[in-house]
Coordinates of C-alpha atoms in Angstrom, one line a residue:
M149 CA -33.3 -13.5 -8.0
T150 CA -29.8 -12.9 -7.0
E151 CA -27.8 -10.4 -9.2
T152 CA -24.5 -11.4 -10.6
I153 CA -21.5 -9.5 -9.3
L154 CA -20.0 -7.4 -12.1
L155 CA -16.3 -6.7 -12.2
D156 CA -14.7 -3.4 -13.1
L157 CA -11.0 -4.0 -13.9
N158 CA -10.4 -0.6 -15.6
S159 CA -8.3 1.1 -13.0
P160 CA -5.0 2.0 -14.6
T161 CA -3.2 1.1 -11.3
F162 CA -4.9 -2.3 -11.3
Q163 CA -3.9 -2.9 -14.9
R164 CA -0.3 -1.9 -14.2
D165 CA -0.2 -4.3 -11.2
L166 CA -1.9 -7.1 -13.3
F167 CA 0.6 -6.9 -16.1
A168 CA 3.5 -6.9 -13.6
L169 CA 2.4 -10.3 -12.2
E170 CA 4.1 -13.5 -13.1
K171 CA 2.0 -15.9 -15.2
A172 CA 1.2 -18.2 -12.2
E173 CA 0.0 -15.2 -10.2
Q174 CA -2.2 -14.0 -13.1
T175 CA -3.7 -17.4 -13.3
L176 CA -4.5 -17.3 -9.5
L177 CA -6.1 -13.8 -10.0
L178 CA -8.2 -15.0 -12.9
S179 CA -9.4 -18.0 -10.9
T180 CA -10.4 -15.8 -8.0
L181 CA -12.2 -13.3 -10.3
K182 CA -14.1 -16.2 -12.0
R183 CA -15.2 -17.5 -8.6
I184 CA -16.4 -14.0 -7.5
R185 CA -18.5 -13.8 -10.7
I186 CA -20.6 -16.9 -9.7
I187 CA -21.2 -16.1 -6.0
T188 CA -23.4 -13.6 -4.3
W189 CA -22.4 -10.5 -2.4
Q190 CA -23.4 -12.2 0.8
Q191 CA -21.0 -15.0 0.0
V192 CA -18.2 -12.6 -0.8
Y193 CA -18.6 -11.0 2.6
T194 CA -18.5 -14.3 4.5
D195 CA -16.2 -16.4 2.3
T196 CA -13.2 -17.6 4.5
D197 CA -10.9 -17.9 1.5
L198 CA -11.5 -14.4 0.3
K199 CA -11.3 -12.8 3.8
W200 CA -13.1 -9.6 2.7
E201 CA -12.0 -6.9 5.1
A202 CA -12.8 -3.2 5.5
I203 CA -9.8 -0.8 5.2
H204 CA -10.2 2.0 7.7
S205 CA -7.0 3.9 6.8
R206 CA -7.9 4.7 3.2
Q207 CA -10.9 5.8 1.1
G208 CA -11.9 5.2 -2.6
P209 CA -11.8 7.9 -5.3
S210 CA -15.1 9.5 -4.2
G211 CA -14.8 8.7 -0.5
Q212 CA -16.1 5.1 -0.7
R213 CA -15.2 2.5 1.9
L214 CA -12.4 0.3 0.5
Y215 CA -12.1 -3.4 1.1
S216 CA -9.3 -5.8 0.8
F217 CA -9.8 -9.4 -0.3
R218 CA -7.4 -12.3 -0.7
V219 CA -6.6 -13.3 -4.3
S220 CA -4.1 -16.0 -3.2
R221 CA -2.0 -16.9 -0.2
S222 CA 0.6 -14.5 -1.5
F223 CA -1.4 -11.4 -2.4
R224 CA -4.6 -9.3 -2.0
A225 CA -6.6 -6.9 -4.0
V226 CA -8.3 -3.6 -3.0
G227 CA -11.6 -2.4 -4.3
Y228 CA -15.1 -1.2 -3.4
R229 CA -18.7 -2.2 -4.0
D230 CA -20.7 0.1 -6.3
G231 CA -24.2 -1.4 -6.6
Q232 CA -23.6 -4.8 -8.2
W233 CA -20.1 -3.8 -9.3
L234 CA -16.9 -4.7 -7.6
R235 CA -14.5 -2.0 -8.8
I236 CA -11.0 -3.3 -8.2
L237 CA -8.3 -0.6 -7.8
T238 CA -5.0 -2.2 -6.9
L239 CA -3.2 -5.5 -6.3
H240 CA -0.7 -6.0 -3.4
I241 CA 1.9 -8.7 -3.3
D242 CA 2.8 -7.5 0.2
H243 CA -0.5 -8.0 2.2
D244 CA 0.2 -5.1 4.6
S245 CA 0.6 -2.6 1.7
A246 CA -3.1 -3.1 0.9
Y247 CA -3.9 -1.1 4.1
H248 CA -1.6 1.9 3.5

C-alpha cells in the first residue's frame, strides 16, 4: 500500500508568501498541492511538471536537504521530505531566488 503524501504548510514564511499571492496564483498553488496529495513520492520525484530539484546551496532548519518544485510556470516552492510529510518552507515568484 502506498502512503499518502502529507503536507505541512505551517512555516510562517510560507504563510506570509501565500497570503501575499494574487488570487490566481493562490489557485495555482492549491491545484498543485491537491495534485501532490494524490500521487506517490516516486511520482513527485519524476513528474516533469513539478520538476523536483535538489538545492545544494541551502539546508533545511535541521540540516535537511532542501528541494525546489514548480508550482506554476511563474513560481516555485521550497521544502523538504520528512517521512511521508512534505514540509513546505517558502514560495518564490522569482525562480532563481529558490536557490539562494
